[in-house]
Short mmCIF file of C-alpha atoms and ligand atoms in Angstrom, two decimals:
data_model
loop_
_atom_site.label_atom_id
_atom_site.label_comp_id
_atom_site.label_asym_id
_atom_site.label_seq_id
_atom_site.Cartn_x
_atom_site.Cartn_y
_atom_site.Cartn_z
CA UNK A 1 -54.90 77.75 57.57
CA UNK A 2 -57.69 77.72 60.09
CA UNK A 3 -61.08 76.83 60.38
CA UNK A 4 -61.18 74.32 57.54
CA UNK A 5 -64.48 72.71 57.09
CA UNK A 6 -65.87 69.41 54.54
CA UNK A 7 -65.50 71.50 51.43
CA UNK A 8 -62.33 73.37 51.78
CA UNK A 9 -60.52 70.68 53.65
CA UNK A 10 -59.08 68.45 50.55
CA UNK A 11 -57.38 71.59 48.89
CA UNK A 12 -55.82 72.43 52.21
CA UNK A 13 -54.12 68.76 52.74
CA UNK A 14 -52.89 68.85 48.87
CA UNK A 15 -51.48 73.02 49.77
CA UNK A 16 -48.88 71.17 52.67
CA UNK A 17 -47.40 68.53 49.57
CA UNK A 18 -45.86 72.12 47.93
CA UNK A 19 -42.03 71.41 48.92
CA UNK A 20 -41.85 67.91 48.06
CA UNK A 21 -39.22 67.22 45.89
CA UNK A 22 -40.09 64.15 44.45
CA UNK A 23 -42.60 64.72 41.55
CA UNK A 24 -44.03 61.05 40.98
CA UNK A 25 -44.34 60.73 44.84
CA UNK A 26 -46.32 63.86 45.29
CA UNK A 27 -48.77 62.85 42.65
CA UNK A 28 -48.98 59.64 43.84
CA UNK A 29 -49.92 61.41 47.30
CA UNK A 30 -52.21 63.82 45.87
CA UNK A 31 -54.25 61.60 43.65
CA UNK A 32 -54.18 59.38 46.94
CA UNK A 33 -55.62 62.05 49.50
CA UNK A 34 -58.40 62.96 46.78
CA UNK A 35 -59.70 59.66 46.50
CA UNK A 36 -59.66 58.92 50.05
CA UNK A 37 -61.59 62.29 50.73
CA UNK A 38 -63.92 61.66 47.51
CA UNK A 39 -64.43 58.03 49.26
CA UNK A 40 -65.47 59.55 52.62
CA UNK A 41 -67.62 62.27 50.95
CA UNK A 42 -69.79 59.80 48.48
CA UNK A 43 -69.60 57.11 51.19
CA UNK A 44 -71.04 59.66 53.96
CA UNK A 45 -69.04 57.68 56.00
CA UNK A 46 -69.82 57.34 59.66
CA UNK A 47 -67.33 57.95 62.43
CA UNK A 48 -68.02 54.97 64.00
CA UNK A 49 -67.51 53.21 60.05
CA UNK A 50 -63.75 55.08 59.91
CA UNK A 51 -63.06 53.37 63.41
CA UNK A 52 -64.14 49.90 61.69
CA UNK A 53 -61.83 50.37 58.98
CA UNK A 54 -59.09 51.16 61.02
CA UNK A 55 -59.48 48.43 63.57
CA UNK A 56 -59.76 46.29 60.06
CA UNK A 57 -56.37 47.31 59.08
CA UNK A 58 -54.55 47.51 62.21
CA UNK A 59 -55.98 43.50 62.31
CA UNK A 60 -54.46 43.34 59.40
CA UNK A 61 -51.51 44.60 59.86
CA UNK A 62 -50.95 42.42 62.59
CA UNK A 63 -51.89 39.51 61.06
CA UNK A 64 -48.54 39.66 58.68
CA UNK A 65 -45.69 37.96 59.45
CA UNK A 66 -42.62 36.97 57.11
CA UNK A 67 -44.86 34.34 55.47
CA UNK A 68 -48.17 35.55 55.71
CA UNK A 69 -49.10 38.26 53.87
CA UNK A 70 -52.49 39.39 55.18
CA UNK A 71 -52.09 42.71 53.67
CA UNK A 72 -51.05 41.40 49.89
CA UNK A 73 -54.02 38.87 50.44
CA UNK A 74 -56.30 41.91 50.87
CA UNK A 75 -55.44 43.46 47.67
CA UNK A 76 -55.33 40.22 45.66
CA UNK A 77 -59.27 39.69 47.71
CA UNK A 78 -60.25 43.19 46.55
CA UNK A 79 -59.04 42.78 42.59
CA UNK A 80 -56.35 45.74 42.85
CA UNK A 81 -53.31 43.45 42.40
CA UNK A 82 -54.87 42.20 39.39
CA UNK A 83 -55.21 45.40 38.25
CA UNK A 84 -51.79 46.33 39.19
CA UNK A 85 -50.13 43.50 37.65
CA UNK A 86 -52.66 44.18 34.33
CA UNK A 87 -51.88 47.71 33.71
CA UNK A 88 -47.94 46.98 34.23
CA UNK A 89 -47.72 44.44 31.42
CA UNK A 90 -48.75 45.50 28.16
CA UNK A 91 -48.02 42.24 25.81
CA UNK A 92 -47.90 41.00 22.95
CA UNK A 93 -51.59 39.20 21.87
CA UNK A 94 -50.05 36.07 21.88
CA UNK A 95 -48.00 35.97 25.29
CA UNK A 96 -48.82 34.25 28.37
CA UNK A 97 -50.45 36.71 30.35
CA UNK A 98 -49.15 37.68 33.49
CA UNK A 99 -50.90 37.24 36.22
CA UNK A 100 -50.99 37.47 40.41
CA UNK A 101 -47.57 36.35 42.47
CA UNK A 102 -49.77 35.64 45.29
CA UNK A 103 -48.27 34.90 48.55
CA UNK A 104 -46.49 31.70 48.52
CA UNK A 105 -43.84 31.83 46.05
CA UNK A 106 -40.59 31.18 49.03
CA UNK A 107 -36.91 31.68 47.27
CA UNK A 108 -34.36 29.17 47.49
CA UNK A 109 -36.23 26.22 46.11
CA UNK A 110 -33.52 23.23 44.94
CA UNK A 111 -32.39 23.35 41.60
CA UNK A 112 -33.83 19.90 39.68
CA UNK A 113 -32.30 18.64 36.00
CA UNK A 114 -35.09 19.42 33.33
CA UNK A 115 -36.17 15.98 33.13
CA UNK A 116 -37.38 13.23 35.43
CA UNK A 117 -37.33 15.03 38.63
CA UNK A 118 -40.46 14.47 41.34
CA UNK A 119 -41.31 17.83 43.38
CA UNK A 120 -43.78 16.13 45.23
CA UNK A 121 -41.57 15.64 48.37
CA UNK A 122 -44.36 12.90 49.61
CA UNK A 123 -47.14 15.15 49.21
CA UNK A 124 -50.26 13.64 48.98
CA UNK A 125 -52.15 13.84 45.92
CA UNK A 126 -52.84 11.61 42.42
CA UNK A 127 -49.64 11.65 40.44
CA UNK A 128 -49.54 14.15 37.84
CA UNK A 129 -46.91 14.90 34.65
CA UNK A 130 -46.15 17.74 34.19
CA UNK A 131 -44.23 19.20 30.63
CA UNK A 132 -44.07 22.30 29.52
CA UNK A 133 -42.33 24.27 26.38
CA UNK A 134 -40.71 27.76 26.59
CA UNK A 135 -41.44 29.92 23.77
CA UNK A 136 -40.52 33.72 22.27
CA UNK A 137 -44.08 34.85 20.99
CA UNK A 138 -42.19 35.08 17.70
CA UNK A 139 -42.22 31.06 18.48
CA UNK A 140 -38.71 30.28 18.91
CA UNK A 141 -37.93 27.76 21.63
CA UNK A 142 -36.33 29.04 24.45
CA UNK A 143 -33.47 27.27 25.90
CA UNK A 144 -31.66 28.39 29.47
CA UNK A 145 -34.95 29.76 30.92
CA UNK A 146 -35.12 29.96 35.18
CA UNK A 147 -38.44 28.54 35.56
CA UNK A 148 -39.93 28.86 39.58
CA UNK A 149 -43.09 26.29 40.48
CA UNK A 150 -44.90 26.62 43.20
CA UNK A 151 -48.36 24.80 44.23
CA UNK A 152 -50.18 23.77 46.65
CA UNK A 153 -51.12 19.73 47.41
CA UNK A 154 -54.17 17.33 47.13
CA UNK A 155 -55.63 19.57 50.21
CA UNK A 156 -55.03 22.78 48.95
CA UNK A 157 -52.12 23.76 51.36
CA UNK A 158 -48.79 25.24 50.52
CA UNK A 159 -45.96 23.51 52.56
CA UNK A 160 -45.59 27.46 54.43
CA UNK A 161 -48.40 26.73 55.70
CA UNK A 162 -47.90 23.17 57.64
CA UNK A 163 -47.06 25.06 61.52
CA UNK A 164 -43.83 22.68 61.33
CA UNK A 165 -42.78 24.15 58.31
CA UNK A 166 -38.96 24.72 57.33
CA UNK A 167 -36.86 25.68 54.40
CA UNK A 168 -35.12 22.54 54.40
CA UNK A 169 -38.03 20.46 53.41
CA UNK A 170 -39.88 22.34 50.90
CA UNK A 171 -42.66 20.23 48.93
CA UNK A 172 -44.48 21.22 45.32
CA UNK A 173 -41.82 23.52 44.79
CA UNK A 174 -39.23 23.78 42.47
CA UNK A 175 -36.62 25.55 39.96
CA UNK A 176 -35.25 24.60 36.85
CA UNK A 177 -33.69 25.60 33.63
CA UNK A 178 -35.12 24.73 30.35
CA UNK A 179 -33.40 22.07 27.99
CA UNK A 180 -32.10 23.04 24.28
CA UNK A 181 -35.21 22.63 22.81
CA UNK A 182 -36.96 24.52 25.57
CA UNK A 183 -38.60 21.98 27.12
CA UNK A 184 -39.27 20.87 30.87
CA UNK A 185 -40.62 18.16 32.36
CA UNK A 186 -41.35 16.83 36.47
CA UNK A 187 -43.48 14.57 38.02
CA UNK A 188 -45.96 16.45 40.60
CA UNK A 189 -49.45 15.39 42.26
CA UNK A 190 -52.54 17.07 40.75
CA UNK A 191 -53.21 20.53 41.95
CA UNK A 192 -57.41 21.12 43.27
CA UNK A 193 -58.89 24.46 44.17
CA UNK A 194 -58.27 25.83 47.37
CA UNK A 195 -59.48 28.63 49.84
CA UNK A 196 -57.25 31.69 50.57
CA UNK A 197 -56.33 31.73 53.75
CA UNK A 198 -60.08 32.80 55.71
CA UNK A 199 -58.93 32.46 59.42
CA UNK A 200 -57.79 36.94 59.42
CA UNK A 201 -59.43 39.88 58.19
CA UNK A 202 -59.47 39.20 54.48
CA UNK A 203 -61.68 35.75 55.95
CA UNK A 204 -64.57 38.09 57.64
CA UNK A 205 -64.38 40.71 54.43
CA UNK A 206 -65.09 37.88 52.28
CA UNK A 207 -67.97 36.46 54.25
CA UNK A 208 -69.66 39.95 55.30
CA UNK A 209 -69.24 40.39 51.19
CA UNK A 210 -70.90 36.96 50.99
CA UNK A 211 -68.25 35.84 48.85
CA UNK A 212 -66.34 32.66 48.32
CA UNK A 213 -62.79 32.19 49.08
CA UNK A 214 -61.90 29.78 46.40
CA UNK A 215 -59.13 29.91 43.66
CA UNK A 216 -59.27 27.37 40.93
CA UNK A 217 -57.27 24.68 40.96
CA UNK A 218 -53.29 25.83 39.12
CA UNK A 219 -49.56 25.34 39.14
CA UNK A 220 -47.45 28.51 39.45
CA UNK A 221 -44.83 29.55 37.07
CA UNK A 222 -42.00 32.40 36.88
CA UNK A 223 -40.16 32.06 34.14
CA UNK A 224 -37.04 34.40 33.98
CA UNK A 225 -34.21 35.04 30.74
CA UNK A 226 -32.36 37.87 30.11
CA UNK A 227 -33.69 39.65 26.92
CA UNK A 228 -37.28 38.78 27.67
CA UNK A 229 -39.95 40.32 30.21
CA UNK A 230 -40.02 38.64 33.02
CA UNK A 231 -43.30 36.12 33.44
CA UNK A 232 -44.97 35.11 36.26
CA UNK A 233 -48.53 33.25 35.50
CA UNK A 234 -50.26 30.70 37.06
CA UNK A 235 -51.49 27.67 34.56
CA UNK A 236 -54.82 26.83 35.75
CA UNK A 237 -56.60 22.86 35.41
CA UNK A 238 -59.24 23.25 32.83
CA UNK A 239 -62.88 21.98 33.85
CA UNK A 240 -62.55 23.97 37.41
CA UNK A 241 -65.67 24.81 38.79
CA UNK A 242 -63.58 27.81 39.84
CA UNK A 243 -62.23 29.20 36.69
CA UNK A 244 -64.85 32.09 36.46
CA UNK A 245 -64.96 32.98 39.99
CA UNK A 246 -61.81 32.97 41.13
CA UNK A 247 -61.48 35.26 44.64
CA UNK A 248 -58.89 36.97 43.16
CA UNK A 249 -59.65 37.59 39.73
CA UNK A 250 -56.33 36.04 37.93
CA UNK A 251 -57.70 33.83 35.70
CA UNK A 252 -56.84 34.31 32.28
CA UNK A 253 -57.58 32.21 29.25
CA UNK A 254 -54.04 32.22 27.87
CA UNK A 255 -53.50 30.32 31.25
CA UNK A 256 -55.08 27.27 31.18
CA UNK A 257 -53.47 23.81 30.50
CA UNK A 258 -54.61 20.57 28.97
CA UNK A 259 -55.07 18.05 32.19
CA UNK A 260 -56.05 14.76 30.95
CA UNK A 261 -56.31 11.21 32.68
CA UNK A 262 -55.02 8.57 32.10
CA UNK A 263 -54.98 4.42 33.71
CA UNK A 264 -52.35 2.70 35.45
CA UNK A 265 -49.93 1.89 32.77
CA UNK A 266 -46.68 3.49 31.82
CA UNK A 267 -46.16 7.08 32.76
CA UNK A 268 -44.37 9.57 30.12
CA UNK A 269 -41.32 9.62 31.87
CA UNK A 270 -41.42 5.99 30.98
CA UNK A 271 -41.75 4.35 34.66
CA UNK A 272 -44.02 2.01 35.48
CA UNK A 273 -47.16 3.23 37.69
CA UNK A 274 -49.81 1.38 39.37
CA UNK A 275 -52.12 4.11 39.72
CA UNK A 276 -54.58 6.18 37.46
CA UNK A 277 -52.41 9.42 36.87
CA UNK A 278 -52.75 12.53 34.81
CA UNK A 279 -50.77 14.82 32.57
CA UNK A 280 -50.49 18.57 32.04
CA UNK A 281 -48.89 20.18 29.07
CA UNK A 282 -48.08 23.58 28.32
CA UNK A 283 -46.24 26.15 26.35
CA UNK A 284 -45.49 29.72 28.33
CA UNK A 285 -45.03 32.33 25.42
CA UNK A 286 -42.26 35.23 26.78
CA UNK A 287 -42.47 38.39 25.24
CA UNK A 288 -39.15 39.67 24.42
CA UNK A 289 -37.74 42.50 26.80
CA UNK A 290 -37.77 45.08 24.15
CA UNK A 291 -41.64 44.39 23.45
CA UNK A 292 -45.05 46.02 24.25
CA UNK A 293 -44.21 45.75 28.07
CA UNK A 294 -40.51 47.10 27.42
CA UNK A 295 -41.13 49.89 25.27
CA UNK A 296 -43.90 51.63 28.04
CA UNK A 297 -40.85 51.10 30.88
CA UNK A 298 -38.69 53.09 28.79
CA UNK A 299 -41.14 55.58 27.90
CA UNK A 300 -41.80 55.86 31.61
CA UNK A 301 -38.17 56.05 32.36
C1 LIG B 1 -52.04 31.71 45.29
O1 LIG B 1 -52.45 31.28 44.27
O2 LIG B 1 -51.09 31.14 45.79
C2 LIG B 1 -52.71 32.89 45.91
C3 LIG B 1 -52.80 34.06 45.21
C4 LIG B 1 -53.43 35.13 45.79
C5 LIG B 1 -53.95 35.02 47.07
C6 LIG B 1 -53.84 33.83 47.77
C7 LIG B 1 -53.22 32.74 47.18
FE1 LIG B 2 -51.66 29.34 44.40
#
C-alpha cells in the first residue's frame, strides 16, 4: 500500500499484523499501535518532540544495568506499574493489598530463624522491632510462609546502591519462614522516606513535571506458600508526610503498620537497650490461591 497519509496510516500498520499467529500478542500489538498513533494525533506532536522522546528512552535504556532498573523506575514514576500490579490482583476485601516490587528486592538473601535475628548488618539507623503475623483472610494463622524483607536504612539507601556493594554483605535484607503460630519477629533500624533514584531520566521527568521524588517511609514484604496467591506489599510507617503523595502511587491503606516509640529499657526480644527504640507490628492477610485473584487466572487460562 502506497501513498499512506495521517488518516489512513493506522489501519495500514494494523493490515501487516494479519499472519501472526499468536492471538493475545497481536492484540496486544494492535491496541498498542492505536494508542501510540491516537497519542501522536491528540498530542499534535512535533517532530522535534518524537526526537525528545526517543533520546529520553534511549537515556533510559542506557541507564539500566543488572541493578538499576531505570526503565521499571519509569513506569513505577508514571503510575502504570501500579496499575499493572492493581488490575492483576483481584482480592479478597480483607487481604493485604498488593502492591509495587520496585527495584531493589536482590535474591539470595540469608535465611534467619523466625525469632531474634538482627538484619541490620550495622546499618545505621534507631533500632526498630519488628513482628509480624501471617494470616489466611479466612483468619487462620499461617505457619511455613517464605517471607522476603527488603528496606532501605536511616538515609534512605538500599545496600545495591553503596558503589562497593556485594552479595556477600547484604544489609536490611532478609528471608524467613513463619513459626507455628504464624508469627515472625527481627530486630531492624527504622525505615524514613526516601527519593527514587533522581540522578537518570526518570530524575529530569520528575522535575520538568515539578514533582517530588519521595516514597514514604516502609519495609518490604513477599510473602510466598503454596495454596495461597502470592503477596508482595510494602508496610508503610504511619504519620509519613509521604503517605498521600507517594511518587509512585503504592500506598494502600491495608498497608500501613503501627510504629510506636518507646525509651531505653528492655526491648521485646527481651535484651537490654540503651537507646530510645521503636516497634512495628503487623498482620499480612494471604488470600488463598483459589480466591478472587485465582479464579480470573483460570478464567484467563
Ligand atoms: C522501592 O520502594 O524500593 C521503590 C519502588 C519503586 C520505585 C523505586 C523504589
Ligand atoms: Fe523501597
Amino acid at each position: 500500500m502506497r501513498n499512506l497519509n495521517e488518516d489512513n496510516i493506522t489501519e495500514a500498520v494494523i493490515a501487516r499484523l494479519a499472519d501472526m499467529p499468536d492471538n493475545r500478542l497481536k492484540g496486544i500489538f494492535i491496541n498498542l499501535i492505536q494508542h501510540l498513533h491516537a497519542f501522536a494525533r491528540e498530542t499534535g506532536l512535533t517532530e522535534e518532540e518524537w526526537k525528545k522522546g526517543i533520546d529520553f528512552l534511549t537515556e533510559t535504556g542506557h541507564r539500566c544495568t543488572d541493578i538499576r532498573h531505570e526503565f521499571i523506575l519509569l513506569s513505577d514514576t508514571l503510575g502504570l506499574s501500579q496499575l499493572v500490579v492493581a488490575q492483576n490482583h483481584q482480592r479478597s476485601s480483607n487481604a493485604t493489598e498488593q502492591t509495587v516490587f520496585g527495584p531493589f528486592y536482590i535474591p539470595g538473601a540469608p535465611v534467619l530463624p523466625a525469632h531474634g535475628a538482627d538484619i541490620a548488618n550495622d546499618a545505621a539507623g534507631e533500632p526498630c522491632f519488628v513482628s509480624t503475623t501471617v494470616k489466611s483472610t479466612t483468619g487462620e494463622p499461617l505457619a511455613g510462609v517464605t517471607i522476603d524483607v527488603w528496606q532501605a536504612d536511616a538515609e534512605g539507601y538500599y545496600d545495591v546502591q553503596d558503589p562497593d556493594w556485594s552479595d556477600e554483605n547484604m544489609s536490611l535484607r532478609a528471608r524467613f519462614v513463619t513459626d507455628e503460630s504464624g508469627t515472625l519477629t527481627f530486630r531492624t533500624v527504622k525505615p524514613r522516606h526516601y527519593p527514587v533514584p533522581t540522578d537518570g531520566t526518570v530524575g529530569r521527568m520528575l522535575e520538568a513535571m515539578h514533582r517530588h521524588p519521595m516514597r514514604p517511609a516502609h519495609i518490604h514484604f513477599m510473602a510466598q506458600k503454596d495454596g495461597y496467591d502470592t503477596l508482595i506489599t510494602h508496610i508503610f510507617l504511619d504519620g509519613d508526610p509521604y503517605l498521600d503523595s507517594d511518587t509512585v502511587f503504592g500506598v494502600r491503606s491495608t498497608c500501613i503498620g503501627q510504629f510506636s516509640q518507646h525509651p531505653a529499657g528492655t526491648a521485646p526480644d527481651g535484651t537490654g537497650i540503651t537507646v530510645p527504640f521503636h516497634t512495628m507490628t503487623c498482620e499480612l492477610l494471604l488470600d488463598p490461591a483459589n480466591g478472587p485473584n485465582g479464579a480470573r487466572l483460570a478464567s484467563i487460562g
